[in-house]
Short mmCIF file of C-alpha atoms and ligand atoms in Angstrom, two decimals:
data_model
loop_
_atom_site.label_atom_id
_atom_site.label_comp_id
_atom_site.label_asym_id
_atom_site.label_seq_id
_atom_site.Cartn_x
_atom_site.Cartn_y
_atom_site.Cartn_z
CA UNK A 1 -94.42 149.35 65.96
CA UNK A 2 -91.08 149.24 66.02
CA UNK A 3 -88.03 152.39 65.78
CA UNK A 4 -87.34 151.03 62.25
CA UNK A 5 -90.93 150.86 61.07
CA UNK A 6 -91.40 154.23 61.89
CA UNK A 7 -88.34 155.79 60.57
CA UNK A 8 -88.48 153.58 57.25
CA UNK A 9 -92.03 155.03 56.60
CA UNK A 10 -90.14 158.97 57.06
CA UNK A 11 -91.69 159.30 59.79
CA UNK A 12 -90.26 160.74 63.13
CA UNK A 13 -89.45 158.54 66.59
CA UNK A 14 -91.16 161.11 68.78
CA UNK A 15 -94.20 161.86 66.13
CA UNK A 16 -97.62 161.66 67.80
CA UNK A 17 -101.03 160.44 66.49
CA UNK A 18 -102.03 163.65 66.21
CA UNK A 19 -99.52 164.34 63.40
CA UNK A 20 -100.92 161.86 61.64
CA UNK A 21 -103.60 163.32 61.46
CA UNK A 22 -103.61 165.91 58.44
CA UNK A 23 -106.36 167.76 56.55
CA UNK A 24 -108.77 164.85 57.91
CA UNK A 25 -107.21 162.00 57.02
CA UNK A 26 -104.62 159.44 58.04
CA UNK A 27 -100.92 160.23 56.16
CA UNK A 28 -99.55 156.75 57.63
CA UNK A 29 -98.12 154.23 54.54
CA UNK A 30 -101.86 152.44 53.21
CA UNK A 31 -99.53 149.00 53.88
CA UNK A 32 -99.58 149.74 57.50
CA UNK A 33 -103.52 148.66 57.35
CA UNK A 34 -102.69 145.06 56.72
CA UNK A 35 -99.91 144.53 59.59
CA UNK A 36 -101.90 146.79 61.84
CA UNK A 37 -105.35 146.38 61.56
CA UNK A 38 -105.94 148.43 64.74
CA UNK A 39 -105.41 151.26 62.21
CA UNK A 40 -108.56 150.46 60.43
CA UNK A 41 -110.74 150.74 63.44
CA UNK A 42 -112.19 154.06 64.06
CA UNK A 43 -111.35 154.03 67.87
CA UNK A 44 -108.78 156.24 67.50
CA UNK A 45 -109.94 160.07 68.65
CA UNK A 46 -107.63 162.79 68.16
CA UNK A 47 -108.52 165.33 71.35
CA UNK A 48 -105.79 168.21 70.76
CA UNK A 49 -103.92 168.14 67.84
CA UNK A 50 -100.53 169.37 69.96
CA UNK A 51 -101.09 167.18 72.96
CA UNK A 52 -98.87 164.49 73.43
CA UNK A 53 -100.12 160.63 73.43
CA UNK A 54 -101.69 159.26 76.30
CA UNK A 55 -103.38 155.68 75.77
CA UNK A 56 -106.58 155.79 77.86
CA UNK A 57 -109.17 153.36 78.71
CA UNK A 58 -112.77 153.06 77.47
CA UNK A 59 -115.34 152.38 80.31
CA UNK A 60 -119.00 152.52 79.35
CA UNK A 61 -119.20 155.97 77.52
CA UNK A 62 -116.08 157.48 79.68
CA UNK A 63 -112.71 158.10 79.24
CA UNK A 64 -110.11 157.16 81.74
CA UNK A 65 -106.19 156.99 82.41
CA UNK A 66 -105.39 153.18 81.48
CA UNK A 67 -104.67 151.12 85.14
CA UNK A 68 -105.77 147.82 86.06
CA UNK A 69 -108.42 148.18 88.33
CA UNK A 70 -110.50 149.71 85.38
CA UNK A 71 -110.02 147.25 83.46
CA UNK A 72 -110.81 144.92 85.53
CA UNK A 73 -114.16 146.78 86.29
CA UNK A 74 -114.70 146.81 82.74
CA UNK A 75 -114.62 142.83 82.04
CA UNK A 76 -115.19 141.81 85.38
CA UNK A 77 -119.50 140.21 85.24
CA UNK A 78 -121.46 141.73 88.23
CA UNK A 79 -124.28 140.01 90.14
CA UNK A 80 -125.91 141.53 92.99
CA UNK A 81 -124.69 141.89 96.44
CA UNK A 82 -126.18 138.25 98.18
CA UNK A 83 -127.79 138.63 101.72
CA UNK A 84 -124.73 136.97 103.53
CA UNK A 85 -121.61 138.96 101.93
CA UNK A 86 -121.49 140.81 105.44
CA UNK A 87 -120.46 137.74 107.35
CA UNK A 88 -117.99 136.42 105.23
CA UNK A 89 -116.22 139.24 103.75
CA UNK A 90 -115.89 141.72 106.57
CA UNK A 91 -113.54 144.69 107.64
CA UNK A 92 -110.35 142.86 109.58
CA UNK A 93 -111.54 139.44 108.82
CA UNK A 94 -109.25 136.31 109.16
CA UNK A 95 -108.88 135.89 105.60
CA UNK A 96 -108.63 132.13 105.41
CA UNK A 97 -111.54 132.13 107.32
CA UNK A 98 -113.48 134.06 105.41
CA UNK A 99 -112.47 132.30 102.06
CA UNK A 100 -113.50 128.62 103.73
CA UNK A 101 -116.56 130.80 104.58
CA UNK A 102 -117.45 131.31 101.42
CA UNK A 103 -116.98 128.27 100.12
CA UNK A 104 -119.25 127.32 102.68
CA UNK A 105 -122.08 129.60 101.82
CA UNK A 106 -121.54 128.32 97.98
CA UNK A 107 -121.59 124.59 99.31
CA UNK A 108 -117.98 123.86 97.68
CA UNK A 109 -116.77 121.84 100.29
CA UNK A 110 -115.98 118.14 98.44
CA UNK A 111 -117.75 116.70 101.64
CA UNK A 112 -118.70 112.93 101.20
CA UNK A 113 -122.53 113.48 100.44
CA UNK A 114 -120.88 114.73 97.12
CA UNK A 115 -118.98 111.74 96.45
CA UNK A 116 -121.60 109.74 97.07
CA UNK A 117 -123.40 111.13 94.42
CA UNK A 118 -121.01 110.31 91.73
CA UNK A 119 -121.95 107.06 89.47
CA UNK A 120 -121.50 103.82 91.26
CA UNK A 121 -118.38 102.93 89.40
CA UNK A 122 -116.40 105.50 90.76
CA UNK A 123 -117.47 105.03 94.50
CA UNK A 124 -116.67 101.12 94.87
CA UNK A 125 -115.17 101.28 98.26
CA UNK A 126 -117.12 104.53 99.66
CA UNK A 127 -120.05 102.51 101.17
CA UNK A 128 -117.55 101.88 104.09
CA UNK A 129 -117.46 106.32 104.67
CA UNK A 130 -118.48 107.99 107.30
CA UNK A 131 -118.09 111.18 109.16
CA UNK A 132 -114.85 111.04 110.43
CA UNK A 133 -115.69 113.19 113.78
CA UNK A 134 -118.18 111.28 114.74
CA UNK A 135 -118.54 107.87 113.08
CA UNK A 136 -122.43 107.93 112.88
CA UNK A 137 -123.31 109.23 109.85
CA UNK A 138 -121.36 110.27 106.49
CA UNK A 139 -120.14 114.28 106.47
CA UNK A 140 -121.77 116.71 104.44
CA UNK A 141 -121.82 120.99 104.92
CA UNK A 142 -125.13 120.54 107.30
CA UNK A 143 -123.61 117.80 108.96
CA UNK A 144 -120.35 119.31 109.92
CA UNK A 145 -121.45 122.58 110.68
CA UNK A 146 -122.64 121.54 113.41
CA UNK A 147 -125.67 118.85 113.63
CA UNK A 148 -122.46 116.19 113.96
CA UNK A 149 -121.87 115.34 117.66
CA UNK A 150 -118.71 116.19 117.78
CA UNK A 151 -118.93 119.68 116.01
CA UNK A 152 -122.03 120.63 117.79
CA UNK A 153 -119.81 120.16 121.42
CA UNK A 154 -117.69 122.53 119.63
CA UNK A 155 -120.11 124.79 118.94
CA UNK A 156 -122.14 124.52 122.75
CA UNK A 157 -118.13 125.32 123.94
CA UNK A 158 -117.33 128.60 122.25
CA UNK A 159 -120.92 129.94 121.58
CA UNK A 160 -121.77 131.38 125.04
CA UNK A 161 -118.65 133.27 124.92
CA UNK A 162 -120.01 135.61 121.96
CA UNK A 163 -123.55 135.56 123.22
CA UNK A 164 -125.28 132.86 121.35
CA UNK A 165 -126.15 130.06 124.18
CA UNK A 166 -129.72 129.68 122.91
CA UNK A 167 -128.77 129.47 119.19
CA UNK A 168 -128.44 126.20 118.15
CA UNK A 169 -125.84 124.23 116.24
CA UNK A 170 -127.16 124.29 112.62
CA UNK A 171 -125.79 126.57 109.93
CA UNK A 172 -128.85 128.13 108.76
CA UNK A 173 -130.25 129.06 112.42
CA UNK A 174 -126.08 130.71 112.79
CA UNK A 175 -126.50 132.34 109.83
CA UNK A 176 -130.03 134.05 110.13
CA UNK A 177 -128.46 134.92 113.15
CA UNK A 178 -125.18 136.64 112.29
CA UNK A 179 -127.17 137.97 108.91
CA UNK A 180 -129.61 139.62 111.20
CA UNK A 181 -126.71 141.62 112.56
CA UNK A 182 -124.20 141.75 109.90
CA UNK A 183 -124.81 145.54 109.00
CA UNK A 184 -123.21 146.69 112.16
CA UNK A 185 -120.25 147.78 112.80
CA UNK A 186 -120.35 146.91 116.94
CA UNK A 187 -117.74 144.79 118.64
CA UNK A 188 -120.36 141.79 119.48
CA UNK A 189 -121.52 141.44 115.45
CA UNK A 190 -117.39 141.65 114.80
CA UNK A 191 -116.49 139.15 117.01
CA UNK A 192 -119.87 136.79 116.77
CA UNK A 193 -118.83 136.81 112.76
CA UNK A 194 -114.49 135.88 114.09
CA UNK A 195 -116.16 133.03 116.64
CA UNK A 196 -118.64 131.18 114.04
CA UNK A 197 -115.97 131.69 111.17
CA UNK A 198 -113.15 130.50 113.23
CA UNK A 199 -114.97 126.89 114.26
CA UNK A 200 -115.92 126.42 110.78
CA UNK A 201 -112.38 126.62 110.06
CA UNK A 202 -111.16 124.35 112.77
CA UNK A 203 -113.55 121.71 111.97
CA UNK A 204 -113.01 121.19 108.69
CA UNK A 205 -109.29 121.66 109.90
CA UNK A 206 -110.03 118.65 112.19
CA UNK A 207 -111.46 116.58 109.79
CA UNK A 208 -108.81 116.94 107.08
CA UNK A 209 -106.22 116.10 109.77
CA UNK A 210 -108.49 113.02 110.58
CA UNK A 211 -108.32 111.92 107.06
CA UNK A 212 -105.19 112.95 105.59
CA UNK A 213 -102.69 112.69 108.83
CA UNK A 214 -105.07 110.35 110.96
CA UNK A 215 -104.29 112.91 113.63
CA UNK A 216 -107.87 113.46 116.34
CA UNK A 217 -108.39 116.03 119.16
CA UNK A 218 -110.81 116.18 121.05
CA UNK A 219 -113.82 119.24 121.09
CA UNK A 220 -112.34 121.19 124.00
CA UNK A 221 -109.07 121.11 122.38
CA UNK A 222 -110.96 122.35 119.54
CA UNK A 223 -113.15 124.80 121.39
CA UNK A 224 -110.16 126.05 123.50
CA UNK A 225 -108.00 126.92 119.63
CA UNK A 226 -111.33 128.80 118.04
CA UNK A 227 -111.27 130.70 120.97
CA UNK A 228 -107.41 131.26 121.16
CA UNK A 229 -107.57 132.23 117.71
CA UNK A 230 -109.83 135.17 118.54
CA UNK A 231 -107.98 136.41 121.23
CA UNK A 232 -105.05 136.79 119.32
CA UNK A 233 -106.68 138.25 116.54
CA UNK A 234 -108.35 140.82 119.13
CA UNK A 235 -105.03 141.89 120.24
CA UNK A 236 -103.82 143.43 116.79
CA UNK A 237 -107.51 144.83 115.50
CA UNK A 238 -107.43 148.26 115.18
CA UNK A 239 -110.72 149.80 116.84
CA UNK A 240 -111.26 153.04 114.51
CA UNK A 241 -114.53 151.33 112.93
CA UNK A 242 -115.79 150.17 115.94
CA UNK A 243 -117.70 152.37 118.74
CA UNK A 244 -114.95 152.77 121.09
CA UNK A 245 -116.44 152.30 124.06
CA UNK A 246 -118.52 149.41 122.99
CA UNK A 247 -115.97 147.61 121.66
CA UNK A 248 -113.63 147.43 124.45
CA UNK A 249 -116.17 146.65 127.03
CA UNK A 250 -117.26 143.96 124.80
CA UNK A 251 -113.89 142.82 124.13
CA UNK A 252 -112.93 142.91 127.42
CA UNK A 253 -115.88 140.73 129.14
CA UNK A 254 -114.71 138.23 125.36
CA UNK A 255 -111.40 138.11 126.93
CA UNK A 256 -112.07 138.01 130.51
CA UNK A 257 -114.29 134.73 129.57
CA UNK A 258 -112.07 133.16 126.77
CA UNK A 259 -108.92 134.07 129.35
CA UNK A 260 -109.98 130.90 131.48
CA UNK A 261 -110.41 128.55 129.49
CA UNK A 262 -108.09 128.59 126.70
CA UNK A 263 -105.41 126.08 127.33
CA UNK A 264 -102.19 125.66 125.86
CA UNK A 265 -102.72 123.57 122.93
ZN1 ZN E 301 -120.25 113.70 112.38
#
């Protein structure tokens, strides 16, 4: 409403809402209805006649100061928490990782078992595809992380350094695993979750660069960066969550076995 509105109707600039409230009805102009029909609804609750006016926010049956994050609570849909939301969205995460994690999880990669499911018009030339790491077979989530030669040498490079020499290189078997000890807060879980995240990340990395900028490394150039990338990321985490003691003995043995064999890259 604007300054003029108000004044035009006789009405002072700084009147409230509660003085238009008088002897239980509305004294605002009946034209007002038709340019503000918000006046017709009966959403407007006068709490103390002498209070000045606050707008507030309904959630549910409560009344709260207006911000953002309420609203957003209020209009937001909620599902329940799924089984893996520990290992992809965890305290001091690398969050590009953990958003090419979940799209992971969700199976939103565009990897070409998709496109080969599109009608045959569309995929003229895509009988020639094939998984650009290792040439056997085409890509697809279970292929690249890790069954794929070339990811699963990856994989056999970086897992011993977290732990996880007799898990094998297939996504569900890593993520049963990582699941099974997402809930706690030690150093090992932290840094098994940083280690599986990280590869995923550089070999879908490796791929793109393979099809976009026809650029190829080889696995221990890939092994040695996922492991790089954890030590640095080790160096800045803050240890307040973590068991203290736990987590920099654990660290320590990570880095004392990373130290040797990440190269410059
Ligand atoms: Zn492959």
């Amino acid at each position: 409403m604007s300054p003029r509105t108000i004044t035009n109707a006789g009405f002072n600039l700084d009147a409230t809402v509660g003085d238009m409230w008088v002897d239980g009805s509305w004294i605002w102009p009946l034209a007002w209805r038709d340019v503000y029909p918000v006046l017709i609804q009966d959403n407007i609750q006068i709490v103390h006649k002498d209070m000045a006016d606050r707008v507030l926010w309904k959630h549910g049956n409560e009344l709260h100061d207006h911000s953002s994050a309420i609203v957003w609570q209020s209009i937001r849909t909620r599902e329940p928490d799924v089984d893996w939301v520990c290992i992809v969205w965890f305290a001091q995460c690398i969050p590009k990782h953990a958003f090419l994690m979940w799209l992971i999880m969700r199976r939103k990669l565009l990897t070409q078992d998709k496109i080969l499911q599109w009608d045959f018009s569309r995929r003229k030339n895509m009988n020639m595809m094939c998984c650009l790491l290792c040439y056997a077979d085409y890509d697809s989530h279970h292929h690249l992380f890790f069954e794929c030669n070339f990811s699963s040498q990856v994989w056999n490079l970086v897992r011993g350094k977290v732990g996880m020499d007799n898990v094998e290189p297939k996504w569900s078997v890593i993520v049963d695993r990582l699941c099974s000890g997402s809930s706690s807060k030690s150093a090992s879980s932290y840094v098994s979750k940083l280690v599986v995240t990280a590869t995923a990340y550089a070999i879908w990395q490796e791929r793109n660069a393979r099809l976009f900028k026809n650029h190829a490394r080889p696995p221990d150039a890939i092994g040695a960066n996922v492991l790089q990338t954890v030590r640095y990321k080790l160096m800045g985490v803050k240890f307040k969550a973590m068991e203290k003691c736990e987590g920099f003995f654990k660290l320590g043995i990570f880095m004392t076995l990373t130290a040797t064999t990440v190269g410059g890259d």
